Amino acid sequence: AGILLVYVAVKLEAAGLSAGDENIYFYDILLFTRGVLPYRDYFFAHPPLHVAIPGLICLLTGFSLGLLKLLPLAASGITGLAVWDTARRPFGPVGGAAAMLGFLFALEQLQASSNLTGVNLTVLFMALSVWCVLRNRPLAGGLLAGTAMCTGIYAAPLIAAVPLVLAFQDPKGLLRLLAGSVGLTLAINLGCRALAG
């Protein structure tokens, strides 16, 4: 809790609008909330959940730049908790806290968590996928891996590595993981393909 509080304090100090890619995504999310869809109505070079997840949140809460600026912070905080819980089981509470601290305050993470570029959501779903797989929940891990792939394609290397581990430890779990990840990825992307025409 202390690590998270310090992290939030540091990140809130740096919160604010910036002149970067996230402004394009803010506009895309605004369009999404108005029924203008990527692929069908405008060109979009990213996987669909990059805009759809924040867009669905804004459909529920109303479009808010403040909320969208807090989304990367929230995603990174939850990822930090997943890293903590994943590391504390084999390495104890100090190891878990060290892993969480190392993740949250790594330079790349500190920079990436300031803007809604999609990487925060991708890393969140990847971390939760690993968390589920390590707790013998391969189907949930697969669904989260598929969600990660449909948020950021750069999730592919990790998603390729996790099945290799399962192939040696739990072949049946591997099938459930693949069914979840491949099934969800195909369903979302084929749905977007049908939508785009």
Tab-separated table of C-alpha atoms in Angstrom:
chain	number	residue	atom	x	y	z
A	1	ALA	CA	0.000	0.000	0.000
A	2	GLY	CA	2.847	2.365	0.812
A	3	ILE	CA	4.553	1.705	-2.510
A	4	LEU	CA	1.297	2.364	-4.361
A	5	LEU	CA	0.672	5.596	-2.451
A	6	VAL	CA	4.139	6.926	-3.271
A	7	TYR	CA	3.698	5.874	-6.904
A	8	VAL	CA	0.314	7.625	-7.171
A	9	ALA	CA	1.730	10.772	-5.544
A	10	VAL	CA	4.633	10.827	-8.018
A	11	LYS	CA	2.363	10.219	-11.003
A	12	LEU	CA	-0.295	12.759	-9.999
A	13	GLU	CA	2.434	15.381	-9.773
A	14	ALA	CA	3.254	14.681	-13.416
A	15	ALA	CA	-0.363	14.410	-14.606
A	16	GLY	CA	-1.515	16.814	-17.226
A	17	LEU	CA	-2.077	17.114	-20.914
A	18	SER	CA	0.892	16.515	-23.163
A	19	ALA	CA	1.702	17.017	-26.817
A	20	GLY	CA	1.932	13.386	-27.835
A	21	ASP	CA	0.191	10.454	-29.475
A	22	GLU	CA	-2.375	10.145	-26.710
A	23	ASN	CA	-4.277	13.131	-28.097
A	24	ILE	CA	-4.982	11.140	-31.257
A	25	TYR	CA	-6.333	8.328	-29.089
A	26	PHE	CA	-8.425	10.745	-27.027
A	27	TYR	CA	-10.041	11.893	-30.263
A	28	ASP	CA	-10.509	8.287	-31.416
A	29	ILE	CA	-12.165	7.467	-28.078
A	30	LEU	CA	-14.440	10.498	-28.395
A	31	LEU	CA	-15.426	9.315	-31.888
A	32	PHE	CA	-16.056	5.815	-30.480
A	33	THR	CA	-18.447	7.231	-27.866
A	34	ARG	CA	-20.347	8.922	-30.722
A	35	GLY	CA	-20.689	5.696	-32.699
A	36	VAL	CA	-17.863	6.404	-35.153
A	37	LEU	CA	-15.902	3.156	-35.313
A	38	PRO	CA	-12.300	2.416	-36.209
A	39	TYR	CA	-11.635	0.363	-39.356
A	40	ARG	CA	-15.126	1.061	-40.655
A	41	ASP	CA	-15.285	4.849	-40.442
A	42	TYR	CA	-11.607	5.825	-40.224
A	43	PHE	CA	-8.162	4.288	-40.557
A	44	PHE	CA	-6.740	2.883	-37.341
A	45	ALA	CA	-3.333	1.138	-37.258
A	46	HIS	CA	-3.682	-0.451	-33.813
A	47	PRO	CA	-5.532	-3.468	-32.444
A	48	PRO	CA	-9.199	-2.759	-31.662
A	49	LEU	CA	-9.213	-2.885	-27.852
A	50	HIS	CA	-6.697	-0.041	-27.715
A	51	VAL	CA	-9.626	2.315	-28.365
A	52	ALA	CA	-12.564	0.078	-27.448
A	53	ILE	CA	-11.690	-0.460	-23.761
A	54	PRO	CA	-11.315	3.257	-22.891
A	55	GLY	CA	-14.253	3.959	-25.216
A	56	LEU	CA	-16.505	1.530	-23.353
A	57	ILE	CA	-15.442	3.067	-20.043
A	58	CYS	CA	-16.351	6.523	-21.409
A	59	LEU	CA	-19.702	5.211	-22.641
A	60	LEU	CA	-20.451	4.238	-19.028
A	61	THR	CA	-19.046	7.345	-17.327
A	62	GLY	CA	-19.181	10.026	-19.992
A	63	PHE	CA	-16.190	11.288	-21.935
A	64	SER	CA	-13.666	12.866	-19.586
A	65	LEU	CA	-10.047	13.799	-20.285
A	66	GLY	CA	-9.366	13.615	-16.550
A	67	LEU	CA	-10.611	10.037	-16.390
A	68	LEU	CA	-8.638	9.085	-19.490
A	69	LYS	CA	-5.465	10.600	-17.996
A	70	LEU	CA	-5.998	8.484	-14.855
A	71	LEU	CA	-6.545	5.259	-16.806
A	72	PRO	CA	-2.817	4.585	-17.444
A	73	LEU	CA	-2.097	5.250	-13.773
A	74	ALA	CA	-4.817	2.823	-12.669
A	75	ALA	CA	-3.694	0.162	-15.143
A	76	SER	CA	-0.080	0.473	-13.988
A	77	GLY	CA	-1.095	0.316	-10.330
A	78	ILE	CA	-3.101	-2.865	-10.872
A	79	THR	CA	-0.196	-4.320	-12.862
A	80	GLY	CA	2.078	-3.488	-9.935
A	81	LEU	CA	-0.225	-5.446	-7.626
A	82	ALA	CA	-0.180	-8.412	-10.032
A	83	VAL	CA	3.632	-8.277	-10.119
A	84	TRP	CA	3.700	-8.108	-6.311
A	85	ASP	CA	1.410	-11.101	-5.861
A	86	THR	CA	3.182	-13.121	-8.550
A	87	ALA	CA	6.618	-12.490	-6.998
A	88	ARG	CA	5.675	-12.778	-3.332
A	89	ARG	CA	4.616	-16.415	-3.565
A	90	PRO	CA	8.051	-17.783	-4.511
A	91	PHE	CA	10.151	-14.945	-3.014
A	92	GLY	CA	8.172	-13.908	0.075
A	93	PRO	CA	6.759	-10.506	1.026
A	94	VAL	CA	10.073	-8.649	0.684
A	95	GLY	CA	10.674	-10.159	-2.759
A	96	GLY	CA	7.140	-9.247	-3.826
A	97	ALA	CA	7.553	-5.670	-2.607
A	98	ALA	CA	10.941	-5.398	-4.356
A	99	ALA	CA	9.442	-6.661	-7.635
A	100	MET	CA	6.545	-4.228	-7.378
A	101	LEU	CA	8.879	-1.349	-6.537
A	102	GLY	CA	11.190	-2.277	-9.407
A	103	PHE	CA	8.301	-2.445	-11.860
A	104	LEU	CA	6.480	0.738	-10.838
A	105	PHE	CA	9.582	2.922	-10.638
A	106	ALA	CA	11.435	1.647	-13.685
A	107	LEU	CA	12.160	4.574	-16.000
A	108	GLU	CA	10.282	3.153	-18.999
A	109	GLN	CA	7.255	2.352	-16.835
A	110	LEU	CA	7.248	5.811	-15.253
A	111	GLN	CA	7.309	7.398	-18.702
A	112	ALA	CA	4.738	5.057	-20.252
A	113	SER	CA	2.256	5.434	-17.416
A	114	SER	CA	1.879	9.159	-18.056
A	115	ASN	CA	0.059	8.804	-21.360
A	116	LEU	CA	-2.828	6.732	-22.688
A	117	THR	CA	-0.920	5.083	-25.516
A	118	GLY	CA	-2.294	1.576	-24.937
A	119	VAL	CA	0.906	0.051	-23.570
A	120	ASN	CA	-0.418	0.272	-19.993
A	121	LEU	CA	-3.495	-1.770	-20.805
A	122	THR	CA	-1.474	-4.303	-22.794
A	123	VAL	CA	1.009	-4.813	-19.956
A	124	LEU	CA	-1.873	-5.067	-17.468
A	125	PHE	CA	-3.532	-7.880	-19.410
A	126	MET	CA	-0.187	-9.627	-19.940
A	127	ALA	CA	0.623	-9.502	-16.216
A	128	LEU	CA	-2.846	-10.758	-15.291
A	129	SER	CA	-2.484	-13.551	-17.855
A	130	VAL	CA	0.764	-14.732	-16.272
A	131	TRP	CA	-0.805	-14.361	-12.816
A	132	CYS	CA	-3.703	-16.632	-13.855
A	133	VAL	CA	-1.469	-19.226	-15.503
A	134	LEU	CA	0.711	-19.458	-12.401
A	135	ARG	CA	-2.450	-20.066	-10.345
A	136	ASN	CA	-3.584	-22.933	-12.581
A	137	ARG	CA	-6.256	-20.907	-14.378
A	138	PRO	CA	-5.090	-21.397	-17.968
A	139	LEU	CA	-8.392	-20.564	-19.659
A	140	ALA	CA	-8.634	-17.214	-17.843
A	141	GLY	CA	-4.949	-16.677	-18.604
A	142	GLY	CA	-5.624	-17.397	-22.260
A	143	LEU	CA	-8.541	-14.975	-22.409
A	144	LEU	CA	-6.397	-12.276	-20.818
A	145	ALA	CA	-3.553	-13.061	-23.246
A	146	GLY	CA	-6.000	-12.676	-26.132
A	147	THR	CA	-7.172	-9.379	-24.651
A	148	ALA	CA	-3.540	-8.241	-24.442
A	149	MET	CA	-2.959	-9.154	-28.104
A	150	CYS	CA	-6.073	-7.220	-29.131
A	151	THR	CA	-4.845	-4.194	-27.178
A	152	GLY	CA	-1.197	-4.148	-28.299
A	153	ILE	CA	0.464	-6.501	-30.756
A	154	TYR	CA	3.748	-6.184	-28.851
A	155	ALA	CA	2.249	-8.643	-26.341
A	156	ALA	CA	3.087	-11.444	-28.799
A	157	PRO	CA	6.545	-12.431	-27.425
A	158	LEU	CA	5.303	-12.986	-23.880
A	159	ILE	CA	2.172	-14.697	-25.075
A	160	ALA	CA	4.372	-17.036	-27.125
A	161	ALA	CA	6.596	-17.778	-24.103
A	162	VAL	CA	3.847	-18.709	-21.626
A	163	PRO	CA	2.583	-21.676	-23.704
A	164	LEU	CA	6.132	-23.031	-23.885
A	165	VAL	CA	6.236	-23.194	-20.095
A	166	LEU	CA	2.818	-24.857	-19.944
A	167	ALA	CA	3.772	-27.400	-22.612
A	168	PHE	CA	6.213	-28.944	-20.144
A	169	GLN	CA	4.165	-28.486	-16.969
A	170	ASP	CA	0.508	-28.900	-17.909
A	171	PRO	CA	-0.359	-30.051	-21.458
A	172	LYS	CA	-4.114	-29.915	-20.771
A	173	GLY	CA	-3.723	-26.422	-19.362
A	174	LEU	CA	-1.854	-25.514	-22.536
A	175	LEU	CA	-4.888	-26.459	-24.617
A	176	ARG	CA	-7.170	-24.323	-22.448
A	177	LEU	CA	-4.731	-21.406	-22.625
A	178	LEU	CA	-4.506	-21.637	-26.410
A	179	ALA	CA	-8.256	-22.022	-26.782
A	180	GLY	CA	-8.815	-18.861	-24.747
A	181	SER	CA	-6.093	-16.721	-26.313
A	182	VAL	CA	-6.415	-17.814	-29.941
A	183	GLY	CA	-10.211	-18.020	-29.762
A	184	LEU	CA	-10.647	-14.529	-28.331
A	185	THR	CA	-8.027	-12.973	-30.606
A	186	LEU	CA	-9.649	-14.499	-33.701
A	187	ALA	CA	-13.174	-13.597	-32.595
A	188	ILE	CA	-12.310	-9.938	-31.957
A	189	ASN	CA	-10.237	-9.507	-35.105
A	190	LEU	CA	-12.665	-11.354	-37.387
A	191	GLY	CA	-15.473	-9.274	-35.897
A	192	CYS	CA	-13.542	-6.106	-36.716
A	193	ARG	CA	-12.824	-7.437	-40.208
A	194	ALA	CA	-16.528	-8.034	-40.759
A	195	LEU	CA	-17.309	-4.573	-39.384
A	196	ALA	CA	-14.752	-2.913	-41.648
A	197	GLY	CA	-16.004	-4.628	-44.795
